[in-house]
PDB file of C-alpha atoms in Angstrom:
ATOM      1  CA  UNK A   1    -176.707-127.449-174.979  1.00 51.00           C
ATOM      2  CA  UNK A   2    -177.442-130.930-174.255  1.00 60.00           C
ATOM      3  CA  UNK A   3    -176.686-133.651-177.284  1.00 68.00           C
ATOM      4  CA  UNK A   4    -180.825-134.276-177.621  1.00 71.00           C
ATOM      5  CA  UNK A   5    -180.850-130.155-177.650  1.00 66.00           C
ATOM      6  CA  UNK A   6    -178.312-129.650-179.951  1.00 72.00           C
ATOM      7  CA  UNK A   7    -179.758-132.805-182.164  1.00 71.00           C
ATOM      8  CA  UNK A   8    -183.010-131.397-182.304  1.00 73.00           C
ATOM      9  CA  UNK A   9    -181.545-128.020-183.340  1.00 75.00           C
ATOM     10  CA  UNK A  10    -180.229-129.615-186.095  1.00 79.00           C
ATOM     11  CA  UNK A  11    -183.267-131.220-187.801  1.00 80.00           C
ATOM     12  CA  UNK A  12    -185.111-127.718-187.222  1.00 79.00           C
ATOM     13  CA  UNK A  13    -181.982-126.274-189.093  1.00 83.00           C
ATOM     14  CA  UNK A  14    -182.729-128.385-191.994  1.00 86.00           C
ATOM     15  CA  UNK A  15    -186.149-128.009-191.419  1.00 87.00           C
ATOM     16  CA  UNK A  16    -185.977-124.487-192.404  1.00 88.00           C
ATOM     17  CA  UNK A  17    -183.505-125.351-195.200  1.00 89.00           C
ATOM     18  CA  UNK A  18    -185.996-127.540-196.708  1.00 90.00           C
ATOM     19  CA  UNK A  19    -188.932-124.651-195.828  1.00 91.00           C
ATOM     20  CA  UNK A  20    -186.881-122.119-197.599  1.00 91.00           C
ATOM     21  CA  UNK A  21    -185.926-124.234-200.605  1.00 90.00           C
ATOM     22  CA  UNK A  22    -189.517-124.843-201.219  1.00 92.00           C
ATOM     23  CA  UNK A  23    -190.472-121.139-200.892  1.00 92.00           C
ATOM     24  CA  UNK A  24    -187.948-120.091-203.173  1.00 90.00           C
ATOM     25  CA  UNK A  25    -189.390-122.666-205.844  1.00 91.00           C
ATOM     26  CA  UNK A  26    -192.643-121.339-205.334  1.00 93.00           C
ATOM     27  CA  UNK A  27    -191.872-117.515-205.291  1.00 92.00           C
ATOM     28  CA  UNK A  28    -195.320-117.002-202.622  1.00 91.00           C
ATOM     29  CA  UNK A  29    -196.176-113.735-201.839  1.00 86.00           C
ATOM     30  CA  UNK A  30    -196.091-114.801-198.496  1.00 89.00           C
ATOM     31  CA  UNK A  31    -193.277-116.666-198.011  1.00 91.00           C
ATOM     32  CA  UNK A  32    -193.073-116.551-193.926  1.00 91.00           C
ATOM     33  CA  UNK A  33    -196.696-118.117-194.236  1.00 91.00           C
ATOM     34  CA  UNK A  34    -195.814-120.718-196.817  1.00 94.00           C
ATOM     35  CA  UNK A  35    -192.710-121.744-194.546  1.00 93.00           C
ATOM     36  CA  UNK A  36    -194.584-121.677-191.446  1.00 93.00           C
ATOM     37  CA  UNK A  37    -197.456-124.157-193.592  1.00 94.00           C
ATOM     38  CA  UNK A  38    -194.433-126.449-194.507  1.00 93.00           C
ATOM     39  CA  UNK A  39    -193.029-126.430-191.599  1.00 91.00           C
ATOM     40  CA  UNK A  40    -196.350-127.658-190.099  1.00 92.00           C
ATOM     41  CA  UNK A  41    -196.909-130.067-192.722  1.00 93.00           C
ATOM     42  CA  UNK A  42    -194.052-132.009-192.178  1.00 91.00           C
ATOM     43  CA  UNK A  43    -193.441-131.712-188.770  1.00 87.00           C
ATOM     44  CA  UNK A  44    -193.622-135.611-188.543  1.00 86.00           C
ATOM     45  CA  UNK A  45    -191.604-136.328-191.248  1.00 84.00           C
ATOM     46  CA  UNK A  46    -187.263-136.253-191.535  1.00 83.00           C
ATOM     47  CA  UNK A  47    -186.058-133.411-193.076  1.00 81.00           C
ATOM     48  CA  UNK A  48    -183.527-134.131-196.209  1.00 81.00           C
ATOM     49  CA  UNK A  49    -180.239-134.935-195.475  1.00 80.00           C
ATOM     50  CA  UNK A  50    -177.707-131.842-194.971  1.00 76.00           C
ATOM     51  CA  UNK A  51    -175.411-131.375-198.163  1.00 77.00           C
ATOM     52  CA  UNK A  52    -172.549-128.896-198.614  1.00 77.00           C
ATOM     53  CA  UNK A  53    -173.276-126.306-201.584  1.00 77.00           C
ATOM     54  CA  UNK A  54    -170.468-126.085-204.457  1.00 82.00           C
ATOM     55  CA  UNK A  55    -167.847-123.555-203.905  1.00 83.00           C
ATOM     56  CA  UNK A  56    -168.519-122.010-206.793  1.00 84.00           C
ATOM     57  CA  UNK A  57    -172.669-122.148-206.629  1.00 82.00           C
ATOM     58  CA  UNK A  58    -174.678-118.747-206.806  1.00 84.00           C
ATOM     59  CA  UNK A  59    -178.122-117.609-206.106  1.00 80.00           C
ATOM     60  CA  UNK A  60    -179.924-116.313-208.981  1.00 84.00           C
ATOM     61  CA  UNK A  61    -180.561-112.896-209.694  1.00 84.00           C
ATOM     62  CA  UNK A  62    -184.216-113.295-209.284  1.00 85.00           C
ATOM     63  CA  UNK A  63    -184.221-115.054-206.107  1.00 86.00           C
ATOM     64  CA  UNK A  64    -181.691-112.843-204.522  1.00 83.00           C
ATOM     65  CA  UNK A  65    -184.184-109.960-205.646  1.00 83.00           C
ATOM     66  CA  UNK A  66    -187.082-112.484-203.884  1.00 83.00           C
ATOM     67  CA  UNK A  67    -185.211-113.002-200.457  1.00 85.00           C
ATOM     68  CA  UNK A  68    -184.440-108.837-200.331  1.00 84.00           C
ATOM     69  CA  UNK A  69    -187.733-107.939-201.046  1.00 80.00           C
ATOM     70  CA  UNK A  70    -188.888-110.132-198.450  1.00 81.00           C
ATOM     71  CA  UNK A  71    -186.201-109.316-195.925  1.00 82.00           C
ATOM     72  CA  UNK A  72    -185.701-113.174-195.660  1.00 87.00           C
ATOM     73  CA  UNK A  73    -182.119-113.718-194.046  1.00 88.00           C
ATOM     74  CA  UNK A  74    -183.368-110.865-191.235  1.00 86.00           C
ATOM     75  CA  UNK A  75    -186.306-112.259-190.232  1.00 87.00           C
ATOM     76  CA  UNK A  76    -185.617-115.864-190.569  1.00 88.00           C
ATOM     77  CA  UNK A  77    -182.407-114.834-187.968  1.00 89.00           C
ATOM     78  CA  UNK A  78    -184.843-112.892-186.107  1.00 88.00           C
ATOM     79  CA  UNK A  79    -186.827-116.338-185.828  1.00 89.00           C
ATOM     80  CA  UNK A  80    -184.138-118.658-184.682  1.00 88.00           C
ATOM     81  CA  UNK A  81    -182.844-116.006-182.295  1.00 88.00           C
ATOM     82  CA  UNK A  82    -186.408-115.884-180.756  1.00 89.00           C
ATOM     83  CA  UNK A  83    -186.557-119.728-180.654  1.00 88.00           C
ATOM     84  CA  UNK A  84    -182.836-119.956-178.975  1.00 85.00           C
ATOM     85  CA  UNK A  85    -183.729-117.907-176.451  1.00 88.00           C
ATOM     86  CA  UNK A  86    -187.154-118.917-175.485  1.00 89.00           C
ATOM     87  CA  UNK A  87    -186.252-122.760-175.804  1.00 83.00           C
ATOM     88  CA  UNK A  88    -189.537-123.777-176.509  1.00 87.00           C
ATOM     89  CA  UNK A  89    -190.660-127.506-175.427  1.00 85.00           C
ATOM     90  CA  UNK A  90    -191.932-127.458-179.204  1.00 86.00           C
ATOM     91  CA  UNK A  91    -189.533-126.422-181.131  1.00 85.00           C
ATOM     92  CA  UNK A  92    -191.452-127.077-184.660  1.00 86.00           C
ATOM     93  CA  UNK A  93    -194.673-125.418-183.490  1.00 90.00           C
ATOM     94  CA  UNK A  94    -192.916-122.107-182.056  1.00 91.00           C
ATOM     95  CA  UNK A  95    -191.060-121.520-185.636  1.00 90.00           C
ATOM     96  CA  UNK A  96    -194.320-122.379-187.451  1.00 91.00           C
ATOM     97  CA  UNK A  97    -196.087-119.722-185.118  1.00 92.00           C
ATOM     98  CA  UNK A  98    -193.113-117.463-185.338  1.00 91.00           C
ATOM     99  CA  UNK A  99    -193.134-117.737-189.015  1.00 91.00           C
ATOM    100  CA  UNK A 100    -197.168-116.740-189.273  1.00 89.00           C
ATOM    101  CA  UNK A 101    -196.578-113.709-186.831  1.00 88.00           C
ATOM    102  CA  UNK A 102    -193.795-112.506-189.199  1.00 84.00           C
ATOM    103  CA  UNK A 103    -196.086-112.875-191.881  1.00 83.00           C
ATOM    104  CA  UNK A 104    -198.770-110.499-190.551  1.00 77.00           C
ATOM    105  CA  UNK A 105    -196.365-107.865-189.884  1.00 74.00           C
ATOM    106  CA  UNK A 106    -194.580-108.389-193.337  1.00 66.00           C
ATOM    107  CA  UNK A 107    -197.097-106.505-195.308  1.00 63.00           C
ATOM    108  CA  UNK A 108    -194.955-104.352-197.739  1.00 68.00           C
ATOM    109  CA  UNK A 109    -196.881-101.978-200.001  1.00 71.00           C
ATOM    110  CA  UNK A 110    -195.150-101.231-203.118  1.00 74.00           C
ATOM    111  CA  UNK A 111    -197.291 -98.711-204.865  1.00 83.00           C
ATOM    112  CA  UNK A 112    -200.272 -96.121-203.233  1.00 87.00           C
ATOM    113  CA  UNK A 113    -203.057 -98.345-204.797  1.00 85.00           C
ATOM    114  CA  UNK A 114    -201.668-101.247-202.405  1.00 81.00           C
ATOM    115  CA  UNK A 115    -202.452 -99.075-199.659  1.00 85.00           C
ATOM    116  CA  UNK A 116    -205.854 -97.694-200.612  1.00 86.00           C
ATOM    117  CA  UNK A 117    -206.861-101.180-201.161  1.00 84.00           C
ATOM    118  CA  UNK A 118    -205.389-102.591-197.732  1.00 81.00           C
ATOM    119  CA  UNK A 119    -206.963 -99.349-196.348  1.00 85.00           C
ATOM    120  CA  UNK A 120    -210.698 -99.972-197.959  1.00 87.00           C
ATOM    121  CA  UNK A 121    -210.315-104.335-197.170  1.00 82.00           C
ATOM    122  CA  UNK A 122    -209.640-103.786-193.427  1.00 81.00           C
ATOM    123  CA  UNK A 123    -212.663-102.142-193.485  1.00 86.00           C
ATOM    124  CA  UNK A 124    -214.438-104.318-195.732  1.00 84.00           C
ATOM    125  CA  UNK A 125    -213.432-107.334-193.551  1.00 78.00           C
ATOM    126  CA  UNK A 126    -213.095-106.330-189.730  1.00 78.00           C
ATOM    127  CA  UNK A 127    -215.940-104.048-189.582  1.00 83.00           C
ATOM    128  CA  UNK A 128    -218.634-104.690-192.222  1.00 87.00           C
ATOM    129  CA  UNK A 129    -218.014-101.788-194.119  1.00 91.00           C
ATOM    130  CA  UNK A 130    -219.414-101.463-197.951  1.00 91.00           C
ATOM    131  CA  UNK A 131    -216.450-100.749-200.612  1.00 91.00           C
ATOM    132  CA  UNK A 132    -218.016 -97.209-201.834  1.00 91.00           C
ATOM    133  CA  UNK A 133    -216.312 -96.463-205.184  1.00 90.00           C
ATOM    134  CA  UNK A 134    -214.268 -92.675-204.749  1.00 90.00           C
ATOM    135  CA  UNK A 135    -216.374 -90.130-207.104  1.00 90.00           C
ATOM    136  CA  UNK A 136    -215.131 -87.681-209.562  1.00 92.00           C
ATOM    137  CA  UNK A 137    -213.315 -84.321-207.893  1.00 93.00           C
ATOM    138  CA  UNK A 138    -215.194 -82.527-209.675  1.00 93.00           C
ATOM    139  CA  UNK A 139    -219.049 -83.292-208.387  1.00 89.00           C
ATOM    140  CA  UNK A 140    -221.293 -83.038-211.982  1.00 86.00           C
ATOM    141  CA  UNK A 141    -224.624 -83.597-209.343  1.00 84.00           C
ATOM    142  CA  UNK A 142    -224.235 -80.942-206.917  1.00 87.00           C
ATOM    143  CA  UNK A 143    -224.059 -77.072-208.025  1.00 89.00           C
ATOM    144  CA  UNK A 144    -222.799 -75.697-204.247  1.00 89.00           C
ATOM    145  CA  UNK A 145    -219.586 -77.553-204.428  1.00 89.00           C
ATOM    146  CA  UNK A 146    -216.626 -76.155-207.054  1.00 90.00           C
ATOM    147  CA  UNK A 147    -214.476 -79.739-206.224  1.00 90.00           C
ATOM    148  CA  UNK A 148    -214.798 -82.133-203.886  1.00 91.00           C
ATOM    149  CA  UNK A 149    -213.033 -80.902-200.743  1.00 90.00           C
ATOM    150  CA  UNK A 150    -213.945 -84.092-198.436  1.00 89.00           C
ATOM    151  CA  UNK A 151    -214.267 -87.677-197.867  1.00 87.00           C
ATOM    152  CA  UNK A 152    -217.922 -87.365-196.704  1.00 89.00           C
ATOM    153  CA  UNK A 153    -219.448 -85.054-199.781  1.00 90.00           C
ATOM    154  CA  UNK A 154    -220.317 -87.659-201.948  1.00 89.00           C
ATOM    155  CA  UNK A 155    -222.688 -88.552-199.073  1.00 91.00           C
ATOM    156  CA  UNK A 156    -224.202 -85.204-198.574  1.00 91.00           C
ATOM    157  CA  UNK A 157    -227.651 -86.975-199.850  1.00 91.00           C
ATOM    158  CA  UNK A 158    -227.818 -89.246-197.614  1.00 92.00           C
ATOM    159  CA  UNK A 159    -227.233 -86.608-194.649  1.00 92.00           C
ATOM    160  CA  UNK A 160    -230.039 -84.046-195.897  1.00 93.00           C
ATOM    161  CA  UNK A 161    -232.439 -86.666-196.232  1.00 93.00           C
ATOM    162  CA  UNK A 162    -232.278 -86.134-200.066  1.00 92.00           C
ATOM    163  CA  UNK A 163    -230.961 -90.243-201.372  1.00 92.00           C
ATOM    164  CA  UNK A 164    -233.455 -91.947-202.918  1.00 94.00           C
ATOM    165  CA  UNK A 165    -234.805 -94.617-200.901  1.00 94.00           C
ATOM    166  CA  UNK A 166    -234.350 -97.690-203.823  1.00 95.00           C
ATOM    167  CA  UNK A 167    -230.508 -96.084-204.545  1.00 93.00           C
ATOM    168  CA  UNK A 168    -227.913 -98.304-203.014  1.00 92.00           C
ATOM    169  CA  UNK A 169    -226.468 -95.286-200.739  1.00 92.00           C
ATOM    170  CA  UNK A 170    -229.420 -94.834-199.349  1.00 92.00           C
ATOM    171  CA  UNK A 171    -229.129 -98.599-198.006  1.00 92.00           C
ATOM    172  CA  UNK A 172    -225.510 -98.157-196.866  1.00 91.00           C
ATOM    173  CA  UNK A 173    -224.930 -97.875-193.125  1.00 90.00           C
ATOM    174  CA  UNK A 174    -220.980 -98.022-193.016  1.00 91.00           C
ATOM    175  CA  UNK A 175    -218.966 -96.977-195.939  1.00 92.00           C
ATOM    176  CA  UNK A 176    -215.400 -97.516-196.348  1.00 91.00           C
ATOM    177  CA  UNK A 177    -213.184 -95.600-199.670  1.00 90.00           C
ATOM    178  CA  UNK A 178    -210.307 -93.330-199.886  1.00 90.00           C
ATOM    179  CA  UNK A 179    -211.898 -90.279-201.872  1.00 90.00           C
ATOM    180  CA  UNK A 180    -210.155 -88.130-204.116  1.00 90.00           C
ATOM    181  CA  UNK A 181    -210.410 -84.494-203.025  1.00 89.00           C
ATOM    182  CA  UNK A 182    -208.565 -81.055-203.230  1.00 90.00           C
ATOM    183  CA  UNK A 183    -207.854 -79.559-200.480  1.00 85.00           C
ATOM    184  CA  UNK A 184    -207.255 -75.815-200.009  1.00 81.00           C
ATOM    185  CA  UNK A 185    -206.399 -73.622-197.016  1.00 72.00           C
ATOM    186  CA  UNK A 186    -204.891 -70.923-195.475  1.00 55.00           C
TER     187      UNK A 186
END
């Protein structure tokens, strides 16, 4: 590496230091997105000087639990790796970049209802689809169904012509839920 190289390396080093320190004050739920804003924001700027941590310093408990969670230390080495080897002419706008693409592919669901309500908002948002709530398994308006046994029965009105025309299913023209249902078979 050449010194201006290895110089510039540096202040993107402390770059991210500075990036990181103010995501782990914050706590975001994005982090890589919050880092890649920072890193943005003060592109123009110096970064803070570098200082040596205390032997005996310690993360806490919480933000070790933070940066795990987050997978922090792999993608943030994933990041510089990626930089390193594609030697960017801008350095600050690749990691920024970098950062947001980790971000979108970051998503970590911790519970089911996270992913029926990812599931029903791509819908909601890249394809115009109305949030239709799920209904009971056990349909109390329809006397040929024992339990609901698929996603599309609590539309069977609007398919035989049968919704009323005010009702706001009859209105709907893309729906979007994740219906409960029991499903049997042999």
């Amino acid at each position: 590496l050449g010194s201006s190289r290895a110089m510039e390396l540096s202040v993107v080093s402390r770059r991210l230091s500075d990036a990181l320190n103010a995501a782990l004050a914050a706590k975001p739920e994005k982090p890589f997105a919050f880092m890649a804003e920072y890193v943005r924001a003060h592109a123009s700027s110096a970064p803070s000087a570098e200082k040596a941590a205390p032997p005996d310093a310690a993360l806490l408990p919480s933000l070790n639990a933070y940066l795990k969670l987050h997978r922090v230390e792999l993608v943030l080495t994933q990041v510089v790796d990626d930089m390193v080897a594609a030697a960017p002419a801008d350095v600050t706008a690749f990691i920024a970049d970098a950062l947001d693409a980790q971000q979108a592919t970051a998503r970590r669901f911790t519970t089911t209802a996270q992913v029926r309500d990812a599931f029903v908002s791509y819908f909601e948002s890249a394809a115009g689809h109305t949030h239709w709530p799920s209904s009971p398994v056990v349909p109390h308006d329809d006397p040929t169904l024992l339990f609901i046994n698929a996603g599309m029965n609590q539309f069977k009105p609007i398919f035989l012509g049968q919704a009323d025309p005010n009702s706001a299913m009859s209105k709907l023209s893309r729906a979007a839920n994740t219906q409960k249902c029991i499903r049997a078979g042999g």
